[in-house]
mmCIF file of C-alpha atoms and ligand atoms in Angstrom:
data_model
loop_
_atom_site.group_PDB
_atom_site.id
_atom_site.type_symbol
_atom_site.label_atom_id
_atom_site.label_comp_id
_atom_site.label_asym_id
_atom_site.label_seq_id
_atom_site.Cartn_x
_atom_site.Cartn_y
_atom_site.Cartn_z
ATOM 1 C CA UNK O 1 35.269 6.968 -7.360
ATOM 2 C CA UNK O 2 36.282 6.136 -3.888
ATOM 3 C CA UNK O 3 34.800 4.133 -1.489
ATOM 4 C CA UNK O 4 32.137 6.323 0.235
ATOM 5 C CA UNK O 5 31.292 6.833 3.073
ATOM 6 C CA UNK O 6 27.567 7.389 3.500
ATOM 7 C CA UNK O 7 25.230 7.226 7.145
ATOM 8 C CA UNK O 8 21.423 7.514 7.603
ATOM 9 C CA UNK O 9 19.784 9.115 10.178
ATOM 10 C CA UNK O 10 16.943 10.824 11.796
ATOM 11 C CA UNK O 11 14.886 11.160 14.745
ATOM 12 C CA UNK O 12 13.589 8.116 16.368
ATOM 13 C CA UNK O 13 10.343 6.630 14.474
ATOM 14 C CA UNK O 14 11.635 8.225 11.614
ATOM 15 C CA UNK O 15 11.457 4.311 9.479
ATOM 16 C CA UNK O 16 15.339 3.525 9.604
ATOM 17 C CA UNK O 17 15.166 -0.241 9.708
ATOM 18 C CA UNK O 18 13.136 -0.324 6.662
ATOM 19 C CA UNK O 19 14.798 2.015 4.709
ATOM 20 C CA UNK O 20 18.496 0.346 5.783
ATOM 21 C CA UNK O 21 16.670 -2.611 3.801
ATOM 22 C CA UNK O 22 15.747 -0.731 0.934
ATOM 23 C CA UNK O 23 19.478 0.920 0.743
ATOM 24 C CA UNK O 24 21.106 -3.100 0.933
ATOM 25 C CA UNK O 25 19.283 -3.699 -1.538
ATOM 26 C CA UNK O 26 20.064 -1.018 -3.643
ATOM 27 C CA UNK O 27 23.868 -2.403 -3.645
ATOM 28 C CA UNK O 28 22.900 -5.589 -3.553
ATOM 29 C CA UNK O 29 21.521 -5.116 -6.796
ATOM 30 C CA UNK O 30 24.452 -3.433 -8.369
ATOM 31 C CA UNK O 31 27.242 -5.920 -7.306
ATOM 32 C CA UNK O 32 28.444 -2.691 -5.063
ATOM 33 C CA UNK O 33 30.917 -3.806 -2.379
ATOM 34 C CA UNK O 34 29.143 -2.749 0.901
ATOM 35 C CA UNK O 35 29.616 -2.952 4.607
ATOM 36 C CA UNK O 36 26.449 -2.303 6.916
ATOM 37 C CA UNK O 37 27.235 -1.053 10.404
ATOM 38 C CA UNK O 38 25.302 0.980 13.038
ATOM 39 C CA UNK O 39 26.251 3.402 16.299
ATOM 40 C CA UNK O 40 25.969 3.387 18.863
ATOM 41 C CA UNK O 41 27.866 0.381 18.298
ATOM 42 C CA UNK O 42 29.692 -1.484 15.423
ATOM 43 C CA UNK O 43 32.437 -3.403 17.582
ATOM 44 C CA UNK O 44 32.236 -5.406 20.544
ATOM 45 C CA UNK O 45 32.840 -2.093 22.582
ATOM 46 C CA UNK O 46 30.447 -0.252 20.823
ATOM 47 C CA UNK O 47 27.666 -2.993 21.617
ATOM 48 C CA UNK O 48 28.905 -2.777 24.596
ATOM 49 C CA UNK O 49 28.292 1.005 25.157
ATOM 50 C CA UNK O 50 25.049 0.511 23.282
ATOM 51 C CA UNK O 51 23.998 -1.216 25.702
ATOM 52 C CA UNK O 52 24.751 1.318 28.497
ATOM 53 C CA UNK O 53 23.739 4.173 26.656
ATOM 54 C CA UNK O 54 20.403 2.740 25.714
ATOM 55 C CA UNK O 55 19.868 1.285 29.136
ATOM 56 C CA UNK O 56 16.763 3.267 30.613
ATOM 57 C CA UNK O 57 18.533 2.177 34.694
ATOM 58 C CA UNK O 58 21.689 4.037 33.438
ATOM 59 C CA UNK O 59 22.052 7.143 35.333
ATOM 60 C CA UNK O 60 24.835 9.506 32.799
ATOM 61 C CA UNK O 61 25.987 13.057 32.761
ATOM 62 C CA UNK O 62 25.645 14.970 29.743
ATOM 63 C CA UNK O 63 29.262 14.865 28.952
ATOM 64 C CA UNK O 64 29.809 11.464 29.730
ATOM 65 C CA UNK O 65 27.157 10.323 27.491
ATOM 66 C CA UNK O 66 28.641 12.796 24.875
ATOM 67 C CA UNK O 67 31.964 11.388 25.086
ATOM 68 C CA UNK O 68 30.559 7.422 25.329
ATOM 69 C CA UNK O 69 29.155 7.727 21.893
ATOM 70 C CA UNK O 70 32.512 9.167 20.869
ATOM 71 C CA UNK O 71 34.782 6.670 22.272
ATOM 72 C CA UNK O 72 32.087 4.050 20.424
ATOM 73 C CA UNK O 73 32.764 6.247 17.544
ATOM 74 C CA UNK O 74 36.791 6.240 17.746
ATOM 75 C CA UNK O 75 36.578 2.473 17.823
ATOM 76 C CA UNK O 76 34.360 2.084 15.172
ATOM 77 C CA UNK O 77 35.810 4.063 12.805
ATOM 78 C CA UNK O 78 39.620 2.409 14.051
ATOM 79 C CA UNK O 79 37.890 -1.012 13.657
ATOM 80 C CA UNK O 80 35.315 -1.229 10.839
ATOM 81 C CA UNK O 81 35.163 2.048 9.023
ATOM 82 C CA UNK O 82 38.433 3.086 8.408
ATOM 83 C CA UNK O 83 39.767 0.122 6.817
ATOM 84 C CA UNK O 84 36.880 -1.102 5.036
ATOM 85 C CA UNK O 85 36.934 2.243 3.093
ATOM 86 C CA UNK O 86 40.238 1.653 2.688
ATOM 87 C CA UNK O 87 39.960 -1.488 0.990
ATOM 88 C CA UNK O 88 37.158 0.181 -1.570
ATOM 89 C CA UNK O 89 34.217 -1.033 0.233
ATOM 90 C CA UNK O 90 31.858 1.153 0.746
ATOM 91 C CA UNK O 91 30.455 2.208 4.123
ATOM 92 C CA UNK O 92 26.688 2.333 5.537
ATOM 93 C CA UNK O 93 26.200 3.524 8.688
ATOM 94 C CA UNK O 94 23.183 3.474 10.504
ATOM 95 C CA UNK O 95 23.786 7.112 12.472
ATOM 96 C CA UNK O 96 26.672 8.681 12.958
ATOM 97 C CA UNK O 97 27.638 12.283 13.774
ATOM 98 C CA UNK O 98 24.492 14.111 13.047
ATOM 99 C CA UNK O 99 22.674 12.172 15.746
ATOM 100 C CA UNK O 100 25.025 13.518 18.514
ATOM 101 C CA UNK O 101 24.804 16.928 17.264
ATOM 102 C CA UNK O 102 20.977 16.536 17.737
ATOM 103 C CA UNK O 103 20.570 14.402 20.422
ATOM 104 C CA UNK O 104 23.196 15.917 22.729
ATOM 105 C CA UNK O 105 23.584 19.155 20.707
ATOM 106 C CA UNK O 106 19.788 19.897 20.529
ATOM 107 C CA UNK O 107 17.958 17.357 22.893
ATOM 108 C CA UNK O 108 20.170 17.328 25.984
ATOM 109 C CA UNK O 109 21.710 20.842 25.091
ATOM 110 C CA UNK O 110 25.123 20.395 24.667
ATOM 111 C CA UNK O 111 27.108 23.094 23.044
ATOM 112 C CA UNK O 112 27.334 21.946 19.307
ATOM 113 C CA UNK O 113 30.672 23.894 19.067
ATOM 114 C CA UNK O 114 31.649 21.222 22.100
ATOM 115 C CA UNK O 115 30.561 18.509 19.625
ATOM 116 C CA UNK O 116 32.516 19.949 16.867
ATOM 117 C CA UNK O 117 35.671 19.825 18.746
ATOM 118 C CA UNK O 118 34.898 16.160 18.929
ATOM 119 C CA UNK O 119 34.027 15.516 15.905
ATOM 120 C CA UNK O 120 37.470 17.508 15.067
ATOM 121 C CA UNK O 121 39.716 15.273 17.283
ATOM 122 C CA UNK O 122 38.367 11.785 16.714
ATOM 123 C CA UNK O 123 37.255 11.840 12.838
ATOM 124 C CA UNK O 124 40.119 14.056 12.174
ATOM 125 C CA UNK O 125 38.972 15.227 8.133
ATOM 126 C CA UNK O 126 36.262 12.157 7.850
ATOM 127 C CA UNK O 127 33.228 13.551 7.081
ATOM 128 C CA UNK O 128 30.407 11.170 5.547
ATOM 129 C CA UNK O 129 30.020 11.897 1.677
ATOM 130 C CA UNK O 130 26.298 11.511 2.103
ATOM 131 C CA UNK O 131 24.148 11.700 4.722
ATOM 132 C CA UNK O 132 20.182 10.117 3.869
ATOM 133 C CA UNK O 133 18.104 12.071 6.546
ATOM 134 C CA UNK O 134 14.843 10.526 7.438
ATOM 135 C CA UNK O 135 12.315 13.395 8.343
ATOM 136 C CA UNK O 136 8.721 12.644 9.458
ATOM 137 C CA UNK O 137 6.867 15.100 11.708
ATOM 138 C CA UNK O 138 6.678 15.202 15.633
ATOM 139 C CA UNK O 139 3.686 13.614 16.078
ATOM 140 C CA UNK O 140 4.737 11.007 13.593
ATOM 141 C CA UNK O 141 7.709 10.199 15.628
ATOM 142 C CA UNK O 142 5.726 10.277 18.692
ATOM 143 C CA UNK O 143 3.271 7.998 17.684
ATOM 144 C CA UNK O 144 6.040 5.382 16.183
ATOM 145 C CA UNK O 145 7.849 5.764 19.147
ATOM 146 C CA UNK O 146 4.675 4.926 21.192
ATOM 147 C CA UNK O 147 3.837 1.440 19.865
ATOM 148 C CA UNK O 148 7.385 -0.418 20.910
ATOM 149 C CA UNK O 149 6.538 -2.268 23.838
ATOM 150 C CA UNK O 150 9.926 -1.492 25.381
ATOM 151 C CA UNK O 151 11.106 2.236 25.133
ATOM 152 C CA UNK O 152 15.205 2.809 25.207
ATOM 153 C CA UNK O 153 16.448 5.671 27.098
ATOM 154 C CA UNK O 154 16.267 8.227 24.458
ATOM 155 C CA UNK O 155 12.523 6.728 23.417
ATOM 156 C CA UNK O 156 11.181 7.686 26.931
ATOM 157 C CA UNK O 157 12.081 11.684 26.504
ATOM 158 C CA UNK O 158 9.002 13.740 26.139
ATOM 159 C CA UNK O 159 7.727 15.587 22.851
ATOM 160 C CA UNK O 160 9.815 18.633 23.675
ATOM 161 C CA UNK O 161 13.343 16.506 23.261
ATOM 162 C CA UNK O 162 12.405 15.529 19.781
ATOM 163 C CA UNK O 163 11.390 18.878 18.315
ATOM 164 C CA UNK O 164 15.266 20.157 19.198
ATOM 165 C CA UNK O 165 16.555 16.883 17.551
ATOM 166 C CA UNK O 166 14.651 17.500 14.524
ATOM 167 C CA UNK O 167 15.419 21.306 14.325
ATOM 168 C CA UNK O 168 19.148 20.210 14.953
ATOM 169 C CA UNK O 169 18.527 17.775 11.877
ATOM 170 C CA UNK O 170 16.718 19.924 9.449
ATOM 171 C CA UNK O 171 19.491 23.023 10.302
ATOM 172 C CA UNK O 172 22.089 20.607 9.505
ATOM 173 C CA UNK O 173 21.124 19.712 6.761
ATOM 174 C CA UNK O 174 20.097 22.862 4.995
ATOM 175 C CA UNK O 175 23.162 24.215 5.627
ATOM 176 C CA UNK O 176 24.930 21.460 3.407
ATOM 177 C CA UNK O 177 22.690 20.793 1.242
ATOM 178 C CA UNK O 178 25.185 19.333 -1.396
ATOM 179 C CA UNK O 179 26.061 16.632 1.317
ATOM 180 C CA UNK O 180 22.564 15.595 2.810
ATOM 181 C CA UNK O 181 19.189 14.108 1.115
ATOM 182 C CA UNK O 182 16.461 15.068 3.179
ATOM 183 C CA UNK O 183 13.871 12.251 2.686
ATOM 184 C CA UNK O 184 10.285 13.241 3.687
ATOM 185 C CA UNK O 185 9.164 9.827 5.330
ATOM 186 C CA UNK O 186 5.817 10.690 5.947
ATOM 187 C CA UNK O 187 4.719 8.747 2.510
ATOM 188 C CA UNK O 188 3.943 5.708 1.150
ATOM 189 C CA UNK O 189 6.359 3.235 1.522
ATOM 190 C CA UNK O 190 7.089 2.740 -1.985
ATOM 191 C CA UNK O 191 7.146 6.822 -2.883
ATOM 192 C CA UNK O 192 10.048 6.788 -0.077
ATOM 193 C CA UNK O 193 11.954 4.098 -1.053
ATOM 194 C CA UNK O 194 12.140 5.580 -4.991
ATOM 195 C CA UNK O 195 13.626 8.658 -3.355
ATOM 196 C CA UNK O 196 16.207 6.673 -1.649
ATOM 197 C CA UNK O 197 16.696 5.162 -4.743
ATOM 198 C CA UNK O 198 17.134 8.565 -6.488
ATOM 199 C CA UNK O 199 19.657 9.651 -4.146
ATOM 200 C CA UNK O 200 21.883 7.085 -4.051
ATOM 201 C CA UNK O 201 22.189 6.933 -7.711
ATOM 202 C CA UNK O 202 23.086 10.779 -8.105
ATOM 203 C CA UNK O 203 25.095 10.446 -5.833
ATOM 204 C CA UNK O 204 27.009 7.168 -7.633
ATOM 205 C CA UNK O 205 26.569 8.937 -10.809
ATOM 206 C CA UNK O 206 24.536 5.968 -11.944
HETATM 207 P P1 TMP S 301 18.551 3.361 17.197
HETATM 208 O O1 TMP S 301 19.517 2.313 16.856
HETATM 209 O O2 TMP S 301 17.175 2.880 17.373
HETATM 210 O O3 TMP S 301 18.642 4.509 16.278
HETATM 211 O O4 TMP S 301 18.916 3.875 18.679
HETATM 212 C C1 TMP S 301 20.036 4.589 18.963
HETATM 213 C C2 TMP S 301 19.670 5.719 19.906
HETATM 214 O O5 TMP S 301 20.849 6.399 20.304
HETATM 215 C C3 TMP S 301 18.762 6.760 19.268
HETATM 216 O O6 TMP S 301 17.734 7.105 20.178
HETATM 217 C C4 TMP S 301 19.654 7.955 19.068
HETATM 218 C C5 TMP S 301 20.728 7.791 20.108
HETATM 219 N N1 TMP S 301 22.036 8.341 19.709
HETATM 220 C C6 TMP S 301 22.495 9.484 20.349
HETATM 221 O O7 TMP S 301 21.822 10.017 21.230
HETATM 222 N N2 TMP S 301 23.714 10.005 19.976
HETATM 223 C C7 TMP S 301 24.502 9.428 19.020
HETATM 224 O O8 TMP S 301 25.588 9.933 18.726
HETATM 225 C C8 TMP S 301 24.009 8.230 18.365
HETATM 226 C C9 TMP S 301 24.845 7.572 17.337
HETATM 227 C C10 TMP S 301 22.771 7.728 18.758
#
């Protein structure tokens, strides 16, 4: 099997940091070359354009912020992706694609065919060979989202902004269902970390 290339993601409060946890360890346990990365971000531009993007001050247009997480993404996947999947290590990538499709796609209201021609220039083929999709409901998300002391520029949208970038999710996904596992992370911690579990060893084959 080749190196694969697989990304988690979902809407904000959604659990990612402790699930990214539960999937290291998940390799870690197997002896599975693995390289964690996130986006925004990923190389020193990326952080760099994390930082902008995340930035409640910074005052963006819809396309600019479309193509920002792009050009993070072009130099990400020039810098770390690419050629760590080259070398047979596998890739896990906290967001990728998806999340522009439903934050600018669905929460800002971008075209998504706009995003596809995107997608189309800078990834060229690359598509991720698994995508883990964190789903909990709105109020779930809004709740989460509530308790960080310090809320990030997407965090301070209002309820409305998250329903499209879960619909955006949830469309994606069940219209590929062979490449996404749709993780219902409204559960007990442990009951959502088996399912993790579950998918990334189907999808190993082991
Ligand atoms: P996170 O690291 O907490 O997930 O924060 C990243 C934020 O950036 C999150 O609110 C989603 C947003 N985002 C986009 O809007 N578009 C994108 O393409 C990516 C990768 C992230």
């Amino acid at each position: 099997m080749n190196a694969q290339f697989i990304t988690l993601d979902g809407i904000d409060g959604a659990g990612k940091s402790t699930n990214l946890a539960v999937m290291q360890a998940w390799f870690d346990e197997r002896g599975l070359p693995v390289v964690f990365t996130r986006e925004p971000g990923g190389t020193a531009m990326g952080e760099a354009l994390r930082e902008l993007l995340l930035n409640p001050q910074t005052q963006v247009s819809l396309r600019a912020e479309t193509l920002l997480m792009f050009a993070a993404r072009q130099q990400h996947l020039e810098d770390v992706i690419l050629p760590a999947l080259e070398k047979g290590i596998h890739v896990v990538s906290d967001r990728f694609t998806d999340a522009t499709f439903a934050y600018q796609g669905g929460g800002r209201g971008v075209p998504l065919q706009d995003i596809e021609v995107l997608e189309n220039w800078v990834q060229e083929s690359l598509r991720p060979d698994l995508t883990v999709l964190l789903d909990v409901p709105l109020e779930v998300s809004m709740a989460r989202i509530n308790k960080s002391r310090e809320k990030d520029r997407f965090e301070q949208e209002q309820a409305d902004f998250f329903v499209r970038v879960r619909e955006v999710y949830l469309n994606r996904a069940a219209a590929a269902p062979n490449r996404y596992a749709v993780i219902d992370s409204n559960r007990e911690r442990e009951q959502v970390k088996q399912d993790i579990e579950t998918a990334l060893s189907r999808h190993f084959g082991l």
